[in-house]
Structures are given as C-alpha cells and as structure tokens.
Coordinates of C-alpha atoms in Angstrom, one line a residue:
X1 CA 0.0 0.0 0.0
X2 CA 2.7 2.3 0.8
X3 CA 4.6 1.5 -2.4
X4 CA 1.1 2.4 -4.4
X5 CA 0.9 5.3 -2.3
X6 CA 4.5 7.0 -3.4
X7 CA 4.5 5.7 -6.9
X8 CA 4.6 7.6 -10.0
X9 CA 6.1 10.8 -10.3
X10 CA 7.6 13.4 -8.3
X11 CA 4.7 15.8 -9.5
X12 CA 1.8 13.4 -9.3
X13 CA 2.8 13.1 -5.6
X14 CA 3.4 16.6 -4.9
X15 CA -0.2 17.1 -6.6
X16 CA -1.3 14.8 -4.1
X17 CA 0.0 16.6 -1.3
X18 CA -1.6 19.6 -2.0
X19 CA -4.9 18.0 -3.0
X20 CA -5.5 14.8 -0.9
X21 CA -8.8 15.1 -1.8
X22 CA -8.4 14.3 -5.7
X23 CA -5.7 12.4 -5.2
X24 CA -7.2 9.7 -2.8
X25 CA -7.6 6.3 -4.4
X26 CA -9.4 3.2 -3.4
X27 CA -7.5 0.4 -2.3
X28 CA -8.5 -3.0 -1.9
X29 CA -7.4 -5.3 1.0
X30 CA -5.8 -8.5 1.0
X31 CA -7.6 -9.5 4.4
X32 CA -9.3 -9.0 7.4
X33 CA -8.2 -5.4 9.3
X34 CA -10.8 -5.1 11.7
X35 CA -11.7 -1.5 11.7
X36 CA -15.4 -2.6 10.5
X37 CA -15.8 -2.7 14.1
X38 CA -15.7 1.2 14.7
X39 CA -19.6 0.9 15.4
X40 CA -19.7 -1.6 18.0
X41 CA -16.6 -0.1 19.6
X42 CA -18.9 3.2 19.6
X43 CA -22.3 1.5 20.3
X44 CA -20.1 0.2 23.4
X45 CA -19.0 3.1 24.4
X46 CA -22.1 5.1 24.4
X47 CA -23.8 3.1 26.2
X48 CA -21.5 2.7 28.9
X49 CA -21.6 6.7 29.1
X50 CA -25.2 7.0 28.8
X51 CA -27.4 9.6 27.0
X52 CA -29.3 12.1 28.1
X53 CA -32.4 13.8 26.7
X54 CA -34.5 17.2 28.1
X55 CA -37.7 17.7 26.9
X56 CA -39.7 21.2 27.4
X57 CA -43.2 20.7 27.7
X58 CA -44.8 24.2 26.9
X59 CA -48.4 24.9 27.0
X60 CA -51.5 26.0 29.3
X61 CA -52.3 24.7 32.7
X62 CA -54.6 21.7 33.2
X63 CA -53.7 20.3 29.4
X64 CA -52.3 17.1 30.9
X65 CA -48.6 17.7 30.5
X66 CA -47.6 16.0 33.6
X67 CA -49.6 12.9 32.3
X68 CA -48.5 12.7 29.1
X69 CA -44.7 12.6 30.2
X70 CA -46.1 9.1 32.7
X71 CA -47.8 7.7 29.6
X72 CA -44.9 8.0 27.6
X73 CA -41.8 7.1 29.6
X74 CA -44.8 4.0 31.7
X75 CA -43.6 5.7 34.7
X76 CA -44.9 8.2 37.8
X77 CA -42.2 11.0 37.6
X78 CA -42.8 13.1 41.7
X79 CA -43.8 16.5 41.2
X80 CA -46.3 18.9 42.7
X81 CA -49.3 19.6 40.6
X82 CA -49.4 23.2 39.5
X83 CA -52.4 25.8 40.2
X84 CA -53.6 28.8 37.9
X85 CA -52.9 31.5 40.7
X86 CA -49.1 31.9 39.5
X87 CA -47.9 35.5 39.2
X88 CA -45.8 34.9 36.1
X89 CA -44.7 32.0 34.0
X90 CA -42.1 30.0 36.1
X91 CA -40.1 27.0 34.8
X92 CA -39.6 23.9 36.9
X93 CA -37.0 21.4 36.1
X94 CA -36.8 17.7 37.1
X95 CA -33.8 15.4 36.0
X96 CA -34.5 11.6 36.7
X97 CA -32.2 8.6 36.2
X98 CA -33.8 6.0 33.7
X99 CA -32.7 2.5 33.0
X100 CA -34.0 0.6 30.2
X101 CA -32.5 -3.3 29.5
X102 CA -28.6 -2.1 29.4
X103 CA -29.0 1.3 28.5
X104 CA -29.3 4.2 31.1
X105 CA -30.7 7.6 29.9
X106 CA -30.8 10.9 31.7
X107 CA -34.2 12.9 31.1
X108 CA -34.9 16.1 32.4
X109 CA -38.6 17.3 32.0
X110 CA -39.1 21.1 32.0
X111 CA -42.3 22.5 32.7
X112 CA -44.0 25.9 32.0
X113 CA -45.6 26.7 35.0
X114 CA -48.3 29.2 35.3
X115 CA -48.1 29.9 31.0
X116 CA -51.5 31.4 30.2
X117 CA -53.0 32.0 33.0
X118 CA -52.2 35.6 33.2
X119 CA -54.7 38.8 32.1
X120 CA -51.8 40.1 30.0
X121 CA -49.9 37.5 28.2
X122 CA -47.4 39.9 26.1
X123 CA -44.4 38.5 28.1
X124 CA -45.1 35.1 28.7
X125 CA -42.1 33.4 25.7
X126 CA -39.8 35.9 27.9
X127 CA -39.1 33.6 30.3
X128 CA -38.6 30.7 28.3
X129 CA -36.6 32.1 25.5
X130 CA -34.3 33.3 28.9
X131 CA -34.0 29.6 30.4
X132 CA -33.1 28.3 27.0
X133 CA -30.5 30.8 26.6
X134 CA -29.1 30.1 29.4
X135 CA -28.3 26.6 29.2
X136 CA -26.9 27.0 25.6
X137 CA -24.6 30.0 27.5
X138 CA -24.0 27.4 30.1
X139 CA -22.8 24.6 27.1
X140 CA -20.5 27.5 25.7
X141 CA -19.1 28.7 28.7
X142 CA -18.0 24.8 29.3
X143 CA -16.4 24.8 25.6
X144 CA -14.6 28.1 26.2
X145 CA -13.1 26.9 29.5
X146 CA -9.7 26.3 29.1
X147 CA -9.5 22.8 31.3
X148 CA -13.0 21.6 29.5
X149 CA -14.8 18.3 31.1
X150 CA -17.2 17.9 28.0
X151 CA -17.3 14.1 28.6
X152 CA -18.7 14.3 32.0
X153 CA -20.2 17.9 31.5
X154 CA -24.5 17.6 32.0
X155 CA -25.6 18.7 29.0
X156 CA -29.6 20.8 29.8
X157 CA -29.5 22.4 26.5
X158 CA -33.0 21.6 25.6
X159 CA -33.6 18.9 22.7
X160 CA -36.9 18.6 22.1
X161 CA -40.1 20.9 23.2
X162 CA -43.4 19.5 23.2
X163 CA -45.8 22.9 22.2
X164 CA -49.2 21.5 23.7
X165 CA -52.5 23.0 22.3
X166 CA -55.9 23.1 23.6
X167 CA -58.5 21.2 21.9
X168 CA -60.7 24.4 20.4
X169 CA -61.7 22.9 17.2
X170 CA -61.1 26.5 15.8
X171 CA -57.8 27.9 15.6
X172 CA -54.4 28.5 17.4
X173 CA -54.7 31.3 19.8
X174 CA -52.5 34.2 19.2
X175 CA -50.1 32.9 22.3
X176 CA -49.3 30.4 20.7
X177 CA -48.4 31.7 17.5
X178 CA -45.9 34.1 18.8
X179 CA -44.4 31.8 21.7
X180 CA -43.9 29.2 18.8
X181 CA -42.7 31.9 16.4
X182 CA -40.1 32.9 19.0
X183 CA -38.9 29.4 19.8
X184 CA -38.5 28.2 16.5
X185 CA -34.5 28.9 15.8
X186 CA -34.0 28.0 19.8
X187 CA -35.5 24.7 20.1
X188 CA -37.2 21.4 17.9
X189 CA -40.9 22.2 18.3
X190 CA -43.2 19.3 18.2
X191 CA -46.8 20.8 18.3
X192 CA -49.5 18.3 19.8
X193 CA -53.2 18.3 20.3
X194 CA -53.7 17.4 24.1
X195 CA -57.0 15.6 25.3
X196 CA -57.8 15.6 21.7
X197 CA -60.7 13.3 22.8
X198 CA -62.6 16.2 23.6
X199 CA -63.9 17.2 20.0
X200 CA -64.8 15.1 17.5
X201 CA -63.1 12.7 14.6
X202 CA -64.1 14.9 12.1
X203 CA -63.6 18.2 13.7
X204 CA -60.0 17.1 14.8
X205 CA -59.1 16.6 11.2
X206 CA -60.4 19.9 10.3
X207 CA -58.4 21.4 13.7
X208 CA -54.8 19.9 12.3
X209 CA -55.5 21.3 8.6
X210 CA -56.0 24.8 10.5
X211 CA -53.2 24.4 12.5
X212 CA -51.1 23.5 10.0
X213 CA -52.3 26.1 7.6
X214 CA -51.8 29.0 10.4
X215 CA -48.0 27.8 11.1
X216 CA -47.3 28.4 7.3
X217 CA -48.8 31.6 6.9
X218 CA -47.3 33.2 10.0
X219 CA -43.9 31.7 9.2
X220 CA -43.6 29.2 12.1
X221 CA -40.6 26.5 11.9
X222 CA -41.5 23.3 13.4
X223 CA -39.5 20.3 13.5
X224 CA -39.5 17.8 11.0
X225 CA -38.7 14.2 11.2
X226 CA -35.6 13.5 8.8
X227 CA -36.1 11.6 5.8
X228 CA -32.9 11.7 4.3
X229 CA -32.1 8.3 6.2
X230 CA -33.3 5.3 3.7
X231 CA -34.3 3.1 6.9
X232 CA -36.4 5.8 8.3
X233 CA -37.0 8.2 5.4
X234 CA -40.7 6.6 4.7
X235 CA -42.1 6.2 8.3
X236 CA -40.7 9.9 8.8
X237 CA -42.3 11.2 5.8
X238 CA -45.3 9.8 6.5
X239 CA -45.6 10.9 10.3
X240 CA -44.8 14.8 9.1
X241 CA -47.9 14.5 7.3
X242 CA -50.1 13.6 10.7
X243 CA -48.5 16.7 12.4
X244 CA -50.0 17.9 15.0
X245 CA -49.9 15.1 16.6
X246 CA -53.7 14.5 19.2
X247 CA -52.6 12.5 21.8
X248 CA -54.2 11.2 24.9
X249 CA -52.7 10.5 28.0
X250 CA -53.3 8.3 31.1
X251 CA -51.7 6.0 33.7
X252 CA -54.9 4.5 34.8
X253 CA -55.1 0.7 33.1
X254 CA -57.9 -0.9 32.6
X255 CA -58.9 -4.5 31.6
X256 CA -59.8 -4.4 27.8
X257 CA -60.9 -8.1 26.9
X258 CA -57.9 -10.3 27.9
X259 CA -55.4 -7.3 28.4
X260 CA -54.3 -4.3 31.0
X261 CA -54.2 -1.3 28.8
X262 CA -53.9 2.6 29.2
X263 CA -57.2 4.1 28.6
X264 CA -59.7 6.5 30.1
X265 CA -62.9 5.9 31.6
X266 CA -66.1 7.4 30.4
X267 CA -69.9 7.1 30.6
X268 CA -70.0 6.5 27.0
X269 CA -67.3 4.2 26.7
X270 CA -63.3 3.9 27.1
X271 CA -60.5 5.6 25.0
X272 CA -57.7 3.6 24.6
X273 CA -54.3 5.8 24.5
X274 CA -52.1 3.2 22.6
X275 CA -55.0 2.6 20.2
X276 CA -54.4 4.2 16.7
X277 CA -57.5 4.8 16.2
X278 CA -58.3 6.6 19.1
X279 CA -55.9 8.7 19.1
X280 CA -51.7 9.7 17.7
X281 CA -49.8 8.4 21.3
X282 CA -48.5 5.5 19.5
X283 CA -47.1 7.9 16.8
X284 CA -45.5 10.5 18.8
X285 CA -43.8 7.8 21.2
X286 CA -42.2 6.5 18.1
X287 CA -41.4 9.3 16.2
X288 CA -39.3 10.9 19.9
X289 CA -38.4 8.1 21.3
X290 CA -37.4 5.2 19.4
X291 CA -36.8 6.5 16.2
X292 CA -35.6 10.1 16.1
X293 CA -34.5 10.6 19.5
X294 CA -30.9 11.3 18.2
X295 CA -31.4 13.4 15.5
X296 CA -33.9 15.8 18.0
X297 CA -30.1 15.6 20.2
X298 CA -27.9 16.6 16.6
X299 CA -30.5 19.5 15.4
X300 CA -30.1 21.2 18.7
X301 CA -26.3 20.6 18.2
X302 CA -25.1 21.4 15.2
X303 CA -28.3 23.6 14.3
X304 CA -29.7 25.5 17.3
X305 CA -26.5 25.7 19.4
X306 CA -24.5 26.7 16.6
X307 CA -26.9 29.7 15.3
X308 CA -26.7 30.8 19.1
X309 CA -22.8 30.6 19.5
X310 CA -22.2 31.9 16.2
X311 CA -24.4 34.9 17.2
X312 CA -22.9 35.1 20.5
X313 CA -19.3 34.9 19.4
X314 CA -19.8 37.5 16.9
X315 CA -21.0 39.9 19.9
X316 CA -17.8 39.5 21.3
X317 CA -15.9 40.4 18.6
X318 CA -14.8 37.0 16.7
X319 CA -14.7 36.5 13.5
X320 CA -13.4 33.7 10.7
X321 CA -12.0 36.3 8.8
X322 CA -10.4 39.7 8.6
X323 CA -12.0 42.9 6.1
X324 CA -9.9 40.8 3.1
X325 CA -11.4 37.6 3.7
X326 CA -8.4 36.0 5.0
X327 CA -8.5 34.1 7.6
X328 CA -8.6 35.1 11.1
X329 CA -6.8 32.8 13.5
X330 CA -8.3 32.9 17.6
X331 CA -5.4 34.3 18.3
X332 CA -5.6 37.2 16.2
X333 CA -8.6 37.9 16.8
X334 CA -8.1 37.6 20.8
X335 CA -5.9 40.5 20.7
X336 CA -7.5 42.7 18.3
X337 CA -10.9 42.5 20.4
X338 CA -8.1 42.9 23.7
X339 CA -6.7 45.9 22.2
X340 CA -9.8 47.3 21.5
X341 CA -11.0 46.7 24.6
X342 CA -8.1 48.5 26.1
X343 CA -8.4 51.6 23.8
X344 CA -11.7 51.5 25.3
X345 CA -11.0 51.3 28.8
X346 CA -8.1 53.8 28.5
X347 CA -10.8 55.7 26.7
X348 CA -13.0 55.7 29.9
X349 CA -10.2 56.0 32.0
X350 CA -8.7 59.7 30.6
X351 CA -13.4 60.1 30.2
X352 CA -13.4 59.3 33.7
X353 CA -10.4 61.5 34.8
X354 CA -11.4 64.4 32.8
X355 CA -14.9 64.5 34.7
X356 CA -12.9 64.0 37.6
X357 CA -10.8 67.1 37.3
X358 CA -13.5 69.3 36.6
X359 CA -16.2 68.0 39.2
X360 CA -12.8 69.1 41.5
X361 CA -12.5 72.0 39.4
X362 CA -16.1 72.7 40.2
X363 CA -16.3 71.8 43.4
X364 CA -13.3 74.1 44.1
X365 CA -15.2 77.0 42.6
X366 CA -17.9 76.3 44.7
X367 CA -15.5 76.4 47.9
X368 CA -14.2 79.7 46.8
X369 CA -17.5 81.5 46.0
X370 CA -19.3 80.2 49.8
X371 CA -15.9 81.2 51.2
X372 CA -16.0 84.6 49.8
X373 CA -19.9 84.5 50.3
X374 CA -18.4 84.1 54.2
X375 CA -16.1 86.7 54.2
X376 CA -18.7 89.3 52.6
X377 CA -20.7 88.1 55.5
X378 CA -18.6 88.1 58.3
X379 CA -17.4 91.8 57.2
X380 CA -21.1 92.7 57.0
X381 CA -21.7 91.1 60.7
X382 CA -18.3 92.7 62.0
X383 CA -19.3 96.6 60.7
X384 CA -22.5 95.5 62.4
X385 CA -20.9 94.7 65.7
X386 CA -18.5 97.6 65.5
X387 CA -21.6 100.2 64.7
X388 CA -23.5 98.8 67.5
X389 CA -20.4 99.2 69.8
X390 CA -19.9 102.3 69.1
X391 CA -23.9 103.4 69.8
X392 CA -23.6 101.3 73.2
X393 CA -20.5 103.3 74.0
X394 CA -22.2 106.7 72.8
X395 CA -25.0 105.7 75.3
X396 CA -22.7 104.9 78.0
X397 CA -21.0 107.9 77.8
X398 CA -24.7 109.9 77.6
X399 CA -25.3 107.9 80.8
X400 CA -22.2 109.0 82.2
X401 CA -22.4 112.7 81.7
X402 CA -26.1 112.2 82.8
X403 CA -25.1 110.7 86.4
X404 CA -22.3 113.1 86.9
X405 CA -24.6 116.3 86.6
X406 CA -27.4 114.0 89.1
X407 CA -24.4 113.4 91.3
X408 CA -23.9 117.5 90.8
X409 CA -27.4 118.7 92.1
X410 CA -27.7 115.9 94.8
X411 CA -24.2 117.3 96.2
X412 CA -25.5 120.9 96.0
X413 CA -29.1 120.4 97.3
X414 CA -27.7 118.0 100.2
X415 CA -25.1 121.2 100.7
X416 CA -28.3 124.0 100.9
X417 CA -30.6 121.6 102.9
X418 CA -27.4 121.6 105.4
X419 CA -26.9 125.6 105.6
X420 CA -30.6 125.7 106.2
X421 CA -31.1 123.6 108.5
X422 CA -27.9 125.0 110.2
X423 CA -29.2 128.8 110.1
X424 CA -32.8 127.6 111.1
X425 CA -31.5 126.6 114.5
X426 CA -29.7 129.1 115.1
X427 CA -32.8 131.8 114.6
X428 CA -34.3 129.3 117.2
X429 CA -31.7 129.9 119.9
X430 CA -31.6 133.0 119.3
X431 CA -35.7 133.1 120.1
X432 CA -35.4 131.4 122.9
X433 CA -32.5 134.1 124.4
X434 CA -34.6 136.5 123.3
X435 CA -37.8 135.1 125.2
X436 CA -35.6 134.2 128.3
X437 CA -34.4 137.7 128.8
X438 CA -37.7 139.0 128.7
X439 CA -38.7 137.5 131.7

C-alpha cells in the first residue's frame, strides 16, 4: 500500500499533497483489518456513558402535560401539581435517572408553570426564550473553558419541546403563534393536540389542517422528522404528514378483553391511549423516542446551538475572517478585540479622569465663591458689631455725663438743705435768748 501510495512521479505526488482530496484512491485489502468494528466499539462506548435527553413541555395549565410525560416514559415522575394562581410564568426542572434493558438515559422534563394564565400575556415566551438561553450559554461557557470536562459535562440544553395545544376545534390562539414563532430557531418544536378526545373525529381533522395552515402563513418552523435516512425516510415522511400530533394521555389501566391497557374511563365508553384509532400516542412515542430521539439531540447541536454561538461569538468580537477575507486565527482575533478593549477602557479612564478634574475643578469654585460668600458676610456682621459698639459706647457715655450732673445737684441740694437747716436753729436759739431775757 505504501509503495502504491508514493508511486509515479515526483509531481503526481506533490499534486497529491496539495490536494489529498483528488488524489485519494481506493484500495483493496488482501484481508481482514478489523476497523469494520468502529460501530460496536462506539455502540459500546455510548452506552456505557449514557445519554441524556431534556424535553420542554410548553403549554396552558390543566392540558395534561404531567400525564403525558407518565404515559410516555410507563412511569410516575414526583412532582407537585401546579395551580392557575401563579404571578408569572415559572419554569420547573426535574432530571430523573432511567434505565431501560442495558442502556441508562438521563431525562430532564421542564415545565412551564403558570403559562396562560395571566390577564396580560405579552411576556409570557420571555421567560422561556431566557431559560433556553441560558443553558446554551451554560454549554458554551463549558467549551470556552480552558481545562473543558465535555465528557462528563451535563448537558440541559434543551432537545426537544413539546408545544401543547388546547383542543378548540377553531384555531391556534395568538399565544401560541408568537411563543412558537419565537422558539422556533431555539429549540425542535413538536406541536401536539392534548386531550384531543374532547372534539370530535371529524372536527379534529379539520383542527390539524387549521393548524397547519396557520403555522405556514405566519412563518412558524416546526420540526420535521428527517427523511434523508433510507431506513427511516418513509415512516418519517409519512408521520410529518399527521403533524400535529392528538394524543391522549393516562396512567390509569384498565382490563380491555384479555389485556391491562392505558385508557380513560367514560360514561359513553373507554378511549384507549395506545389505540391508533383513538388517538396519535403511538405515533408520537415513536417518532421521539425510538426512532428520532438522536437526531432531535444533533439539530439542537449542530443547528440551534451553533446559530446561538455563532451569534454570541460574533457579539464578542470574533470572527473567521479579517476585512480581506483572509482568515482570522483565535489568536488574532483575541488580541485585536483585547486591544480594542483597552483603547476603550483607556478611553473611559482619561473620560473618567477628565470628569474628575473638573467635578474638583467645580467643586473648588464652589468652595471659593461660599468662602467669599463668608467673608462678605462676616465683614457685613463685623461693621455690624462695630456700629452697634460704638452706639452702646455713645449711650454709655450719655449715661455717664447724665449721672455726673445728678451726682452734681444731689451734692448741692444736700449742701443747701445743710446751711438751712444749720441757720434755722440758730434763729431758734436766738428766740429762745430772746424770750428768756424778757422775763
């Protein structure tokens, strides 16, 4: 083989350098090699690792979603049952272990809680759009981690939502339409009829042509079963033509001639929920579970992940390749988007220093004018003080000169009351000689 491989000319094999693609040959082997066991070596594998699989159930409350997922996995999964008094749409998770024969399978049911029950509906996707999100940003942030545990990593991204719709008979309500129409490039939408036994044969036919017709016109991209595998390609083809799918669902079994079967209990009679004629359960478990369960798991992979971490790389700045369409290497663009990002912070930081300096500058103005503002005023209140000091003194001195002249006349009255009283006593001795030499 390796003697084939380098024969011929120096050109021919420098042409198959280059171009390994036109140059490859088919070579026969002389015997057994054993790589024909590549499939069992990764059937083996797999299945020692597991799989998981996370369905969304979207839809009102009381359409039997919690049923449904015990019809179809012939199990009770715990939960609590939800009420119509929610104050906005809430999503609850619940991851079980399964085990089926040899093969062990991680399923995570998330549920819309409280979807449709508000008076104003305009936000109810919101929520859901958001938890999807976040679990593809949880995958990416695993891939961009530098020590990545991928093999071991839970993957919650979702793979498959179930869109349940109430049985009207009429037409999809306009909550549907655009929570569908906004989940269609997130997630693989499987649209299904619940308690379809409610209306009529006839009327449920009409329903699904309705349905169907109203997804077209408004642009909605639901998920179709692949039928570019030969071993599946007719059953799939087939099946997209019975989407929506009306399905029934109950856990209650009841004895129908010789055999316990799934079924509900009426007055008029019993519906059988893995009866085709009854009702589309039998098609829906086979179309997500047994047959295209790993192509729901590839779509959200390499078609709804991608479309989110292309966008979301993009945002950050990467790109394959550079204003000439050459190629643009991680590390290229890793430190163009860090020296842009510097530029920018040194940007902000001479922004943030300028502001700085003149809020100071500012603030220093400020200072200066209530300082001066203070000095105006504490030479108005000191002129103030001084004027009023100088009136006190004026009125002290006023005072002064006032009790001087009092202290004046009280002197000179005290000194006349004195000499009067001093010559009125001597006029009375002078009487009284006067009188005493008389007799």
């Amino acid at each position: 083989m390796e003697a084939e491989a380098n024969s011929g000319s120096p050109e021919d094999s420098w042409a198959f350098i280059q171009r390994p693609g036109e140059g490859c040959r088919t070579v026969p082997l002389a015997g057994h090699v054993g790589f024909d066991s590549l499939p069992d070596q990764l059937v083996n594998k797999s299945v020692s690792q597991g799989f998981c699989f996370n369905i969304l159930c979207v839809g009102e409350t009381g359409l039997g979603k919690s049923t449904l997922m015990d019809t179809l996995f012939n199990t009770k999964f715990e939960g609590e049952p939800a009420t119509h008094t929610q104050p906005g749409v809430q999503l609850r998770s619940n991851t079980y272990d399964l085990q089926e024969s040899n093969v062990g399978l991680k399923l995570t049911i998330v549920s819309t809680v409280g979807f449709g029950d508000q008076i104003n509906k305009e936000d109810s996707y919101k929520p859901i759009v958001e938890f999807i999100d976040a679990q593809f940003e949880a995958y990416l942030q695993e891939e961009l981690k530098i020590r990545r545990v991928l093999h071991i990593y839970h993957d919650s991204r979702i793979h498959a939502c179930l869109y349940f719709i109430a049985p009207t008979g009429h037409s999809l309500k306009s909550l549907d339409l655009v929570t569908m129409k906004k989940l269609d490039s997130k997630v693989n939408i499987i649209p299904i009829i619940a308690k379809s036994d409610a209306i009529s044969k006839s009327e449920l036919t009409k329903f699904k042509i309705k349905i169907t017709s109203e997804l077209v016109s408004n642009g909605v991209q639901i998920y179709q079963f692949p039928t570019d595998d030969e071993l599946v390609a007719e059953i799939n083809g087939t099946m997209n033509a019975h989407l929506p799918f009306a399905v029934i669902g109950s856990t209650e079994e009841l004895k129908i001639g010789n055999k316990m079967m799934k079924a509900r209990q009426y007055p008029w009679g019993t519906v059988q929920v893995e009866n085709e004629a009854h009702c589309d359960f039998v098609k829906l478990r086979e179309m997500l579970i047994r047959i295209n369960m790993e192509d729901l798991r590839e779509q959200t992979h390499s078609r709804h992940y991608e479309l989110y971490r292309r966008c979301k790389l993009e945002e950050m700045g990467f790109k394959d390749t550079d204003p000439d369409s050459k190629p643009f290497s991680l590390q290229e663009t890793y430190e163009a988007k860090r020296n842009e990002f510097l530029g920018e912070l040194q940007k902000k930081e001479e922004e943030m220093r300028q502001m700085f300096v003149q809020r100071v500058k500012e603030k220093e103005a400020e200072l200066k004018e209530a300082e001066k503002e203070l000095h105006e005023k504490f030479d108005r209140l000191k002129k103030l003080h001084q004027d009023e000091k100088k009136k006190l003194e004026d009125k002290k001195k006023s005072l002064d000169d006032e009790m001087n002249a009092f202290k004046q006349r009280k002197t000179a009255a005290e000194l006349l009351q004195s000499q009067g009283s001093q010559a009125g006593g001597a006029q009375t001795l002078k009487r009284d000689k006067e009188k005493k030499n008389f007799f």
